[in-house]
XYZ file of C-alpha atoms in Angstrom:
748
model
C 88.045 -114.225 164.651
C 86.685 -110.848 163.634
C 87.808 -107.983 161.455
C 87.297 -104.329 162.422
C 85.824 -102.351 159.526
C 86.164 -98.569 159.189
C 84.607 -95.797 161.276
C 81.267 -97.534 161.495
C 82.748 -99.904 164.079
C 81.646 -102.914 162.093
C 83.038 -106.332 162.991
C 83.091 -109.055 160.300
C 83.498 -112.681 161.405
C 86.454 -114.421 159.798
C 85.107 -117.861 158.918
C 85.156 -119.983 155.787
C 82.502 -119.562 153.114
C 81.338 -123.139 153.637
C 80.430 -122.239 157.244
C 78.551 -119.037 156.375
C 74.843 -118.874 155.563
C 74.198 -118.008 151.922
C 71.148 -116.436 150.294
C 69.079 -119.248 148.844
C 70.548 -121.940 151.115
C 67.924 -124.605 151.869
C 67.192 -126.443 155.129
C 64.793 -129.285 155.845
C 63.420 -127.701 159.037
C 63.618 -124.644 161.268
C 65.640 -126.658 163.769
C 68.231 -127.433 161.113
C 68.371 -123.782 160.087
C 68.938 -122.534 163.616
C 71.455 -125.295 164.309
C 73.506 -124.235 161.282
C 73.319 -120.539 162.205
C 74.220 -121.276 165.818
C 77.254 -123.286 164.718
C 78.255 -120.378 162.492
C 77.826 -118.071 165.502
C 80.093 -120.299 167.587
C 82.837 -120.224 164.951
C 82.380 -116.452 164.603
C 82.372 -115.608 168.315
C 78.811 -114.529 169.123
C 75.623 -116.068 170.480
C 72.473 -116.576 168.423
C 68.845 -116.464 169.486
C 65.444 -116.801 167.844
C 63.521 -113.609 167.125
C 60.355 -112.650 165.235
C 58.209 -114.943 163.130
C 55.163 -114.681 160.851
C 52.283 -117.087 160.441
C 50.046 -117.855 157.489
C 46.576 -116.370 157.861
C 45.078 -119.425 156.204
C 46.878 -122.313 157.930
C 48.255 -120.514 161.006
C 51.635 -122.135 160.301
C 54.926 -120.277 160.608
C 56.082 -119.175 157.179
C 58.902 -116.745 158.115
C 61.457 -116.821 160.940
C 64.339 -114.560 161.954
C 67.474 -115.529 163.910
C 69.572 -112.710 165.338
C 72.700 -111.935 167.293
C 72.172 -112.017 171.077
C 73.076 -108.314 171.211
C 70.243 -107.350 168.844
C 67.834 -104.703 170.160
C 67.906 -102.726 173.402
C 66.663 -103.359 176.937
C 63.193 -101.966 177.615
C 63.928 -99.375 180.325
C 60.231 -98.646 180.782
C 59.492 -102.272 181.694
C 62.232 -102.403 184.305
C 61.215 -99.069 185.821
C 57.755 -100.357 186.751
C 56.924 -100.779 190.407
C 56.266 -104.132 192.049
C 52.906 -105.115 193.536
C 53.814 -103.579 196.898
C 54.766 -100.271 195.236
C 58.414 -101.009 195.903
C 61.083 -100.289 193.267
C 62.000 -103.345 191.247
C 65.183 -104.932 192.521
C 68.024 -104.078 190.164
C 69.738 -107.065 188.588
C 73.436 -107.541 189.105
C 73.816 -108.448 185.416
C 74.853 -105.497 183.282
C 73.548 -104.299 179.918
C 74.286 -106.745 177.090
C 72.323 -105.502 174.063
C 73.874 -102.992 171.672
C 71.366 -102.887 168.802
C 73.386 -105.274 166.634
C 71.808 -105.780 163.181
C 73.415 -109.119 162.310
C 70.695 -111.611 161.421
C 69.428 -114.329 159.138
C 65.846 -114.779 157.853
C 64.352 -117.957 156.422
C 61.051 -118.426 154.574
C 59.065 -121.595 154.059
C 58.946 -123.037 150.567
C 55.576 -122.719 148.878
C 55.728 -126.139 147.258
C 57.690 -128.133 149.783
C 58.474 -128.626 153.493
C 61.880 -126.921 153.327
C 63.113 -123.484 154.399
C 65.206 -121.072 152.343
C 67.520 -118.261 153.512
C 66.094 -114.942 152.313
C 68.201 -112.427 154.274
C 71.690 -112.559 155.766
C 73.490 -109.614 157.436
C 77.013 -110.585 158.426
C 78.500 -107.563 160.236
C 78.227 -106.787 163.968
C 78.529 -103.519 165.882
C 80.414 -105.059 168.807
C 83.633 -107.023 169.302
C 83.336 -110.785 168.875
C 84.425 -113.305 171.489
C 87.689 -115.170 171.274
C 87.740 -118.986 170.980
C 88.741 -119.305 174.653
C 85.555 -117.515 175.795
C 82.976 -118.663 173.238
C 81.871 -121.560 175.465
C 80.451 -118.979 177.908
C 77.926 -117.585 175.408
C 74.336 -118.567 176.103
C 73.367 -120.309 172.853
C 76.502 -122.448 173.036
C 75.683 -123.712 176.512
C 73.241 -126.464 177.244
C 72.806 -129.368 179.627
C 72.221 -132.626 177.791
C 69.633 -135.154 178.954
C 72.361 -137.459 180.271
C 74.010 -134.617 182.197
C 70.643 -133.622 183.667
C 70.065 -137.163 184.837
C 73.580 -137.349 186.268
C 73.073 -134.027 188.039
C 69.871 -135.346 189.603
C 71.728 -138.425 190.809
C 74.433 -136.232 192.302
C 71.742 -134.152 194.026
C 70.108 -137.297 195.414
C 73.477 -138.161 196.967
C 73.580 -134.608 198.433
C 76.527 -133.513 196.284
C 76.548 -129.670 196.264
C 76.151 -127.927 192.914
C 79.657 -126.476 193.029
C 81.125 -129.941 193.524
C 78.948 -131.318 190.747
C 80.534 -128.771 188.419
C 84.017 -129.862 189.484
C 83.134 -133.476 188.675
C 81.820 -132.502 185.243
C 85.016 -130.542 184.603
C 87.150 -133.559 185.498
C 85.068 -135.792 183.245
C 85.231 -133.360 180.296
C 88.870 -132.340 180.646
C 88.340 -128.755 181.751
C 85.592 -126.148 182.297
C 85.719 -125.010 178.670
C 84.707 -128.490 177.485
C 81.781 -129.088 179.845
C 79.219 -127.316 177.666
C 77.578 -125.350 180.477
C 78.416 -123.388 183.597
C 77.400 -123.704 187.237
C 74.586 -121.161 186.811
C 72.972 -123.446 184.216
C 72.830 -126.302 186.722
C 71.299 -124.038 189.335
C 68.695 -122.817 186.835
C 67.875 -126.418 185.961
C 67.532 -127.326 189.643
C 65.174 -124.371 190.097
C 63.057 -125.474 187.148
C 62.790 -128.959 188.657
C 61.704 -127.463 191.983
C 59.176 -125.238 190.242
C 57.570 -128.298 188.656
C 56.498 -129.464 192.119
C 55.087 -126.147 193.313
C 51.473 -126.587 194.263
C 51.470 -130.328 193.533
C 54.170 -131.545 195.922
C 51.794 -133.290 198.330
C 49.751 -134.704 195.448
C 52.911 -136.040 193.833
C 53.902 -137.690 197.098
C 50.536 -139.405 197.425
C 50.758 -140.468 193.784
C 54.177 -141.969 194.458
C 52.828 -143.894 197.438
C 49.949 -145.145 195.311
C 52.368 -146.354 192.633
C 54.457 -148.177 195.252
C 51.281 -149.815 196.532
C 50.446 -150.906 192.970
C 53.887 -152.475 192.581
C 53.679 -154.366 195.871
C 50.481 -154.792 197.840
C 52.520 -155.112 201.062
C 53.554 -151.465 200.847
C 51.584 -149.600 203.522
C 50.894 -145.878 203.679
C 48.323 -143.433 204.938
C 48.020 -139.678 205.189
C 45.723 -136.983 206.568
C 44.698 -133.480 205.573
C 43.103 -130.708 207.585
C 39.790 -128.930 206.996
C 41.355 -126.947 204.145
C 42.551 -130.194 202.533
C 46.117 -129.239 203.417
C 48.567 -132.095 203.827
C 49.389 -132.490 207.544
C 50.886 -135.935 208.224
C 51.660 -139.295 206.707
C 53.128 -142.704 207.532
C 54.661 -145.302 205.228
C 56.563 -148.594 205.352
C 57.455 -151.197 202.755
C 57.460 -154.995 202.808
C 61.169 -155.163 203.715
C 60.675 -153.058 206.838
C 57.545 -154.974 207.812
C 59.394 -158.284 207.491
C 62.279 -156.869 209.541
C 59.837 -155.854 212.278
C 58.585 -159.442 212.466
C 62.128 -160.607 213.280
C 63.533 -157.643 215.223
C 60.529 -155.609 216.379
C 60.863 -156.514 220.054
C 62.738 -153.249 220.729
C 61.911 -149.976 218.934
C 63.639 -146.602 219.188
C 61.589 -143.565 218.221
C 62.838 -140.014 217.922
C 61.953 -137.007 215.778
C 64.287 -134.759 213.841
C 64.063 -131.512 211.883
C 65.469 -129.786 208.769
C 64.678 -132.598 206.342
C 62.372 -130.731 203.934
C 61.526 -127.183 202.921
C 58.186 -127.210 204.768
C 59.800 -127.964 208.115
C 57.694 -131.115 208.541
C 59.020 -133.317 211.328
C 60.679 -136.555 210.274
C 59.729 -139.375 212.659
C 61.369 -142.756 211.937
C 60.847 -145.994 213.881
C 64.178 -147.818 214.061
C 65.553 -150.944 215.647
C 68.606 -153.179 215.580
C 69.075 -156.357 213.543
C 71.134 -159.518 214.192
C 74.297 -157.782 212.925
C 73.659 -154.950 215.391
C 72.995 -152.628 212.439
C 70.345 -149.929 212.635
C 67.282 -150.902 210.593
C 64.143 -148.987 209.692
C 60.636 -150.204 210.543
C 58.604 -147.249 209.288
C 58.571 -143.472 208.849
C 56.271 -140.567 209.435
C 56.084 -136.888 208.557
C 54.243 -134.681 211.044
C 53.230 -131.031 211.060
C 53.382 -130.769 214.868
C 54.428 -132.684 217.969
C 51.117 -132.769 219.773
C 49.611 -135.805 221.426
C 46.977 -136.224 218.695
C 49.651 -136.413 216.000
C 51.669 -138.982 217.920
C 48.538 -141.049 218.634
C 47.686 -141.068 214.919
C 51.236 -142.046 213.959
C 51.506 -144.836 216.546
C 48.128 -146.232 215.515
C 49.233 -146.341 211.873
C 52.445 -148.060 212.901
C 50.435 -150.622 214.862
C 48.083 -151.112 211.917
C 50.985 -151.825 209.563
C 52.774 -154.322 211.805
C 51.061 -157.698 212.059
C 53.194 -158.640 215.070
C 51.605 -155.965 217.222
C 53.189 -153.477 219.607
C 56.877 -153.796 220.587
C 57.939 -155.096 223.984
C 60.056 -152.011 224.657
C 60.193 -148.529 223.149
C 62.894 -145.930 223.834
C 62.141 -142.229 223.277
C 63.198 -138.834 224.516
C 61.523 -137.164 227.471
C 58.555 -135.666 225.616
C 55.269 -135.337 227.586
C 53.037 -135.470 224.477
C 54.795 -138.589 223.198
C 54.703 -140.202 226.640
C 50.938 -139.699 226.814
C 50.443 -141.075 223.295
C 52.498 -144.217 223.997
C 50.516 -144.943 227.157
C 47.303 -144.764 225.102
C 48.353 -146.770 222.048
C 50.956 -149.146 223.573
C 49.595 -149.759 227.089
C 51.440 -153.093 227.482
C 54.761 -151.812 226.097
C 57.586 -150.914 228.458
C 58.476 -147.283 227.831
C 61.819 -145.906 228.855
C 63.443 -142.527 228.367
C 66.785 -142.024 226.673
C 69.441 -142.270 229.387
C 72.021 -140.380 227.306
C 69.796 -137.289 226.982
C 69.102 -137.190 230.716
C 72.750 -137.592 231.708
C 73.660 -134.757 229.347
C 71.235 -132.440 231.136
C 73.140 -132.679 234.414
C 75.730 -130.185 233.197
C 72.913 -127.716 232.428
C 70.896 -128.227 235.600
C 73.748 -128.258 238.150
C 76.062 -125.382 238.903
C 79.620 -125.959 237.642
C 81.227 -126.636 241.021
C 78.621 -129.198 242.036
C 78.835 -130.823 238.621
C 82.613 -131.032 238.831
C 82.703 -132.473 242.339
C 79.719 -134.833 242.365
C 78.603 -135.748 238.852
C 80.829 -138.799 238.468
C 79.572 -140.292 241.735
C 75.934 -139.686 240.752
C 76.567 -141.155 237.293
C 78.200 -144.270 238.742
C 75.247 -144.771 241.080
C 72.868 -144.537 238.107
C 74.776 -146.896 235.827
C 76.095 -149.507 238.265
C 73.232 -150.073 240.674
C 72.021 -153.664 240.308
C 68.663 -153.293 242.055
C 66.168 -150.504 242.601
C 66.819 -150.619 246.361
C 70.541 -150.171 245.795
C 69.932 -147.227 243.490
C 67.524 -145.461 245.838
C 69.876 -145.720 248.795
C 72.917 -144.577 246.784
C 70.903 -141.727 245.215
C 69.798 -140.508 248.630
C 73.392 -140.553 249.864
C 74.641 -138.733 246.764
C 71.995 -136.026 247.093
C 72.906 -135.522 250.746
C 76.640 -135.291 250.036
C 76.071 -132.782 247.230
C 73.474 -130.779 249.206
C 70.916 -131.328 246.442
C 67.956 -132.706 248.405
C 65.819 -129.693 247.423
C 66.880 -129.506 243.781
C 63.654 -129.333 241.745
C 64.889 -131.007 238.563
C 66.655 -133.835 240.372
C 63.565 -134.408 242.486
C 61.486 -134.687 239.320
C 63.993 -137.104 237.798
C 63.850 -139.250 240.910
C 60.073 -139.411 240.645
C 60.480 -140.588 237.033
C 63.318 -143.002 237.894
C 61.322 -146.039 236.763
C 61.452 -144.659 233.189
C 65.196 -144.072 232.808
C 67.352 -145.660 235.538
C 68.847 -148.992 234.271
C 68.224 -150.777 237.575
C 64.498 -150.694 236.814
C 64.969 -152.144 233.310
C 67.841 -154.605 233.487
C 65.371 -157.512 233.554
C 63.728 -156.317 230.291
C 65.353 -157.250 226.995
C 66.611 -154.040 225.345
C 68.982 -155.424 222.677
C 71.785 -153.719 224.598
C 70.308 -150.239 224.094
C 69.646 -147.743 226.880
C 69.325 -144.569 224.832
C 67.957 -143.226 221.572
C 71.447 -142.760 220.164
C 70.610 -145.523 217.710
C 67.954 -143.186 216.323
C 70.301 -140.191 216.515
C 72.895 -142.052 214.424
C 70.133 -142.942 211.975
C 69.210 -139.253 211.682
C 72.844 -138.387 211.004
C 73.049 -141.103 208.344
C 69.923 -139.979 206.491
C 70.904 -136.300 206.696
C 73.939 -137.087 204.550
C 71.417 -137.534 201.738
C 68.657 -135.016 202.519
C 68.526 -131.315 203.325
C 66.114 -128.602 204.418
C 65.737 -127.447 200.780
C 64.111 -130.686 199.614
C 60.529 -130.846 198.443
C 58.532 -133.801 199.730
C 59.267 -135.816 196.593
C 62.958 -134.888 196.708
C 62.995 -136.017 200.310
C 61.414 -139.388 199.470
C 63.740 -140.021 196.521
C 66.847 -139.236 198.523
C 65.547 -141.074 201.552
C 64.979 -144.219 199.479
C 68.502 -143.995 198.107
C 69.878 -143.797 201.650
C 67.659 -146.688 202.697
C 68.973 -148.848 199.853
C 72.504 -148.069 200.999
C 71.622 -149.028 204.568
C 70.059 -152.299 203.464
C 73.027 -153.106 201.262
C 75.227 -153.021 204.370
C 73.028 -155.755 205.807
C 73.482 -157.813 202.633
C 77.256 -157.429 202.954
C 77.114 -158.683 206.550
C 74.911 -161.631 205.493
C 77.406 -162.426 202.750
C 80.290 -162.454 205.227
C 78.420 -164.773 207.593
C 77.646 -167.140 204.723
C 81.140 -167.312 203.252
C 83.543 -166.616 206.110
C 84.112 -168.432 209.376
C 86.016 -166.742 212.215
C 89.079 -168.492 213.592
C 88.591 -170.419 216.815
C 90.541 -169.270 219.855
C 90.313 -172.499 221.859
C 89.157 -176.091 221.594
C 86.209 -175.678 223.948
C 83.224 -177.370 222.209
C 80.939 -174.437 223.057
C 83.132 -172.163 220.954
C 82.955 -174.374 217.875
C 79.190 -174.688 218.450
C 78.415 -170.959 218.596
C 80.755 -169.866 215.785
C 78.271 -171.352 213.306
C 75.184 -170.045 215.135
C 75.834 -166.384 215.947
C 76.407 -163.638 213.399
C 79.960 -162.343 213.280
C 79.151 -159.298 215.413
C 77.503 -161.328 218.150
C 80.125 -164.041 217.896
C 82.856 -161.518 218.714
C 80.870 -160.313 221.740
C 80.325 -163.903 222.881
C 84.015 -164.678 222.341
C 84.969 -161.714 224.559
C 82.677 -162.954 227.345
C 84.070 -166.460 226.988
C 87.647 -165.168 227.133
C 86.896 -163.079 230.236
C 85.212 -166.036 231.946
C 88.618 -167.676 232.464
C 89.452 -164.920 234.937
C 86.611 -165.891 237.310
C 86.132 -168.604 239.922
C 82.892 -169.834 241.470
C 82.172 -170.230 245.182
C 79.250 -172.214 246.538
C 77.136 -170.180 248.938
C 74.255 -172.566 249.502
C 72.625 -175.487 247.709
C 69.095 -176.634 248.486
C 66.470 -178.806 246.895
C 65.132 -175.960 244.748
C 67.914 -173.382 244.448
C 71.667 -173.196 244.365
C 73.358 -169.902 245.200
C 76.879 -169.212 243.915
C 79.240 -166.269 244.018
C 81.391 -165.552 240.984
C 84.578 -163.631 241.761
C 87.350 -162.210 239.620
C 90.818 -163.554 240.454
C 92.234 -160.008 240.330
C 89.307 -158.290 242.056
C 90.002 -155.979 244.972
C 88.502 -156.571 248.393
C 85.997 -153.746 247.850
C 84.583 -155.133 244.590
C 81.294 -156.937 244.936
C 80.866 -160.443 243.544
C 78.167 -161.469 241.095
C 75.535 -163.830 242.417
C 74.361 -166.785 240.331
C 71.081 -168.473 241.143
C 70.606 -172.006 239.822
C 66.945 -173.036 239.687
C 67.297 -176.800 239.922
C 63.813 -177.765 238.749
C 64.012 -175.917 235.425
C 67.834 -176.008 235.250
C 67.822 -172.213 234.803
C 70.743 -169.910 235.573
C 70.146 -166.303 236.660
C 73.023 -163.844 237.121
C 72.782 -160.645 239.121
C 74.498 -158.674 236.303
C 71.366 -159.286 234.151
C 73.409 -159.198 230.944
C 71.544 -162.116 229.407
C 68.157 -160.572 230.187
C 69.221 -157.124 228.982
C 71.379 -157.948 225.927
C 70.462 -161.528 225.050
C 73.891 -163.205 225.236
C 75.288 -165.220 228.193
C 77.549 -163.248 230.504
C 81.060 -164.238 231.575
C 79.776 -165.294 234.986
C 77.335 -167.810 233.487
C 80.035 -169.144 231.154
C 82.414 -169.594 234.110
C 79.702 -171.618 235.863
C 79.159 -173.743 232.718
C 82.892 -174.438 232.368
C 83.308 -175.527 235.971
C 80.243 -177.759 235.759
C 81.459 -179.241 232.437
C 78.606 -177.911 230.338
C 80.276 -178.173 226.922
C 77.420 -176.940 224.716
C 75.331 -173.843 225.311
C 71.729 -174.870 226.022
C 69.152 -173.670 223.486
C 67.340 -171.595 226.119
C 70.360 -169.263 226.270
C 70.573 -168.810 222.492
C 68.403 -165.889 221.424
C 67.298 -166.424 217.833
C 67.375 -162.708 216.952
C 71.195 -162.782 217.269
C 71.684 -165.855 215.096
C 72.306 -166.163 211.379
C 68.819 -167.651 211.033
C 67.124 -164.669 212.686
C 65.255 -163.646 209.520
C 63.785 -167.095 208.960
C 60.397 -166.106 210.323
C 56.909 -166.511 208.910
C 55.685 -163.335 207.340
C 52.815 -163.130 204.845
C 53.386 -166.492 203.097
C 51.883 -165.137 199.861
C 53.889 -161.922 199.787
C 55.899 -162.953 196.741
C 52.684 -163.378 194.758
C 51.591 -159.838 195.583
C 54.538 -158.190 193.859
C 53.607 -156.581 190.547
C 56.372 -155.843 188.059
C 55.882 -152.193 187.150
C 56.846 -150.827 183.724
C 59.405 -148.525 185.362
C 61.044 -151.538 187.004
C 61.258 -153.326 183.616
C 62.854 -150.221 182.089
C 65.423 -150.040 184.875
C 66.208 -153.736 184.483
C 66.807 -153.368 180.752
C 68.878 -150.227 181.301
C 71.107 -151.935 183.871
C 71.627 -154.973 181.633
C 72.638 -152.858 178.632
C 74.811 -150.558 180.729
C 76.742 -153.529 182.093
C 77.461 -154.878 178.585
C 78.366 -151.444 177.206
C 80.678 -150.729 180.125
C 82.513 -154.016 179.588
C 83.029 -153.210 175.889
C 84.255 -149.681 176.655
C 86.766 -151.010 179.184
C 88.257 -153.348 176.558
C 88.142 -150.971 173.568
C 89.620 -147.977 175.384
C 92.902 -149.841 175.936
C 93.975 -149.242 172.318
C 93.429 -146.554 169.694
C 92.258 -149.133 167.168
C 89.729 -150.571 169.573
C 88.445 -147.103 170.469
C 87.983 -146.122 166.819
C 86.279 -149.406 165.975
C 83.826 -149.227 168.894
C 83.137 -145.567 168.193
C 82.203 -146.411 164.598
C 79.970 -149.220 165.796
C 78.228 -146.867 168.223
C 77.565 -144.441 165.354
C 76.132 -147.267 163.279
C 73.926 -148.466 166.163
C 72.765 -144.896 166.794
C 71.629 -144.514 163.194
C 69.836 -147.846 163.347
C 68.011 -146.754 166.512
C 66.881 -143.570 164.739
C 65.451 -145.710 161.951
C 63.406 -147.526 164.591
C 61.873 -144.133 165.516
C 63.105 -144.445 169.096
C 63.277 -141.194 171.019
C 65.936 -140.321 173.551
C 63.723 -138.071 175.642
C 62.536 -139.087 179.057
C 58.842 -138.727 179.751
C 58.139 -136.207 182.474
C 56.547 -137.907 185.399
C 55.654 -134.600 186.990
C 53.306 -133.718 184.139
C 51.591 -137.075 184.490
C 51.181 -136.558 188.195
C 49.878 -133.051 187.639
C 47.165 -134.357 185.313
C 46.298 -137.336 187.490
C 45.898 -135.440 190.742
C 44.421 -132.194 189.529
C 41.020 -133.364 190.800
C 42.216 -134.411 194.253
C 43.311 -130.926 195.224
C 45.604 -131.795 198.131
C 47.222 -128.557 199.260
C 50.938 -128.500 200.029
C 51.807 -128.160 203.737
C 52.572 -124.791 205.225
C 55.995 -123.847 206.520
C 56.078 -125.190 210.065
C 57.830 -123.757 213.098
C 58.704 -126.617 215.416
C 59.943 -126.521 218.960
C 63.378 -127.509 217.701
C 63.795 -124.609 215.300
C 64.908 -121.052 215.859
C 67.953 -121.982 217.903
C 71.023 -120.762 216.121
C 74.164 -122.786 216.724
C 77.001 -120.694 218.113
C 80.687 -121.297 217.649
C 82.909 -122.018 220.619
C 84.562 -118.605 220.204
C 81.174 -116.853 220.277
C 80.107 -118.810 223.357
C 83.331 -117.892 225.116
C 82.821 -114.228 224.257
C 79.272 -114.084 225.646
C 79.810 -116.319 228.664
C 83.292 -115.221 229.621
C 86.322 -117.352 230.325
C 86.035 -120.497 232.418
C 87.695 -120.217 235.808
C 90.072 -123.118 236.486
C 89.503 -122.740 240.183
C 85.738 -123.101 240.598
C 84.649 -123.970 237.065
C 82.358 -120.961 236.682
C 82.260 -118.593 233.733
C 82.288 -114.827 233.978
C 83.387 -111.895 231.872
C 85.578 -110.531 234.695
C 86.086 -113.776 236.588
C 89.127 -116.066 236.298
C 91.652 -117.917 238.449
C 93.418 -114.718 239.518
C 90.393 -113.160 241.253
C 88.331 -116.284 242.040
C 86.747 -115.875 245.518
C 86.936 -119.626 246.094
C 90.702 -119.723 245.635
C 91.323 -116.516 247.563
C 89.348 -117.734 250.580
C 90.297 -121.409 250.247
C 86.663 -122.443 250.216
C 84.040 -123.893 247.831
C 80.482 -122.818 247.338
C 79.080 -126.164 248.332
C 81.130 -126.659 251.502
C 78.374 -127.459 253.980
C 80.564 -126.753 256.988
C 80.799 -123.037 256.174
C 78.272 -120.584 257.500
C 75.715 -119.233 255.031
C 76.585 -115.731 256.160
C 80.190 -116.317 255.156
C 78.979 -117.551 251.788
C 76.874 -114.439 251.278
C 79.757 -112.220 252.270
C 82.358 -113.920 250.098
C 80.111 -114.555 247.093
C 78.174 -111.353 246.771
C 78.174 -111.823 242.996
C 76.154 -115.021 243.239
C 72.402 -115.161 243.736
C 70.582 -117.662 245.893
C 70.440 -120.258 243.125
C 74.261 -120.309 242.739
C 74.178 -118.480 239.418
C 76.407 -115.591 238.457
C 74.610 -112.278 238.141
């Protein structure tokens, strides 16, 4: 590619004369001149860049321009030796010296009588070796991300595809890294430039986006607040789809906060529920700068303002005092329960290992399987006595709060089958596949909306299945053929399981009076110690109540009720036992009758519609043409022809920058971006299992404790044949044998 010339170390590119610039060569514009020189540089093995220019004193137009080799000149050592603002030495770049004072260049001057440009100077030789064809794609002027690749990269980023994996996808598409046209660093620089566009206007851009969504559809609801310095502190938003969903499924709401969703550390607070397919659905979202009572009160009030149906019947949250206080103020009539899963998980932290190993399962069974509050309280008291935990502070506190988390106190309240906030936890995990802690507020919203569309599409798929598929019947019982067309597939399978299990039960009459009938429902294979379920038949209203409370808690008839119906020849399930929210017609509810008239077709939506329509047609043609060489050549020629025709229509291929529009629109508002927030959930570094084992010591298989110098070989429990919690041993013996344990049964 180059020829070494004499002692002067001059390198002459070996290219054809038709590819070289020539003195007197004319170009229509500066862009054409640089494009030609850059193509010459690519064939020669160097990178070109723009250099000096001169302007006319009369018209202030450029009349002379110079293009040079990228190694022209020398690095300004004085500039890099300057100190930073804090009088600290400037951080040295890892990139080495690239400039060698190369004199290769081309100069063009503007014609005096026309719009063209003419080459006035051309120096061909270089003072450095030229790149080989296999490395020329790495030179800066021969790298560039096209508009389509930028858009594709943004779409990859919205799907949370890492930059390194994006590059691998581009390499596969192009046939190798040398054909991509850019390197991974270029994508990272582009991502940084996109992030820089939102600096200082991130909150304003978010508000602008909410305003535009409100303009498209008047049923979109949002609100936000700023502090005394006009700094963005919190917001709430919900769209018409979520508001309609709340009308049908807003009887039970799960609320939980999560972290690491944006670069400011603002707390993501979604309101979620469950639909008739038992899918998680979103009712509304909030971003908060803290987790104080005032913030929760503001957020709950905005949620209540957006939902025409009013407050939910039941809300499930974690055990947060500030949130508990806020719910009691804003939702005074709503049943509030704590997440059972979180509380059960705390037992392993609050109890010493031996007590947890020996007694946790019994305590857990008492919590989960007690049918009444009296049964739970008596079993809890017995469990605390057996485990010697009557004076345990945390357990005493949990017992005082039992009406907020023990199922026996809630089994009469419809909970859609949920007893914990795991529905919200799974929602957090789903959304975090799309978002990250590096996102700006607008990045967060864009990626969040993409995830939300994916979530809602799953509901459409389930609706499609219910409309076009019918499950196979397992029996000829008329109730089965009745409910297969009523329930959604998910609920039908649950009902079918209850109906199948009902054949294993028989019903005994306990007593029948004028007002009530009492029946016992027993399993044919039940042991003598198992307790029967009690059915109460209210004769006047023809109502059936089962002691398992499954219908009240989950909304579908239990196996005990179905056994009673079968024996009494009830062939069709009465309407009172069919909960509409589990049926295929659950979404047929009245919600803003004029909502369709409030939707405004935005210009962006029209553009997307046209783009999708053309993309579908073009994709179909490409699929057909690419099957043969003739078809490919023909379609390629047609694309060239269409491209030229589009140029004649003066259509541009650039995408207008929305960020600039938002910057101009909201310059006067002056909303300040939020500060970086430290929440109560941050600052806790996750440790690996190996690191935990190193710091805590090995776990003893004898007593379950951990200690650096404690294992099964020297365990005091095994050596003495005793356990720490054996109440029959003397305390003095305990103190003597377990001198390494303090009074709270913790290793010291």
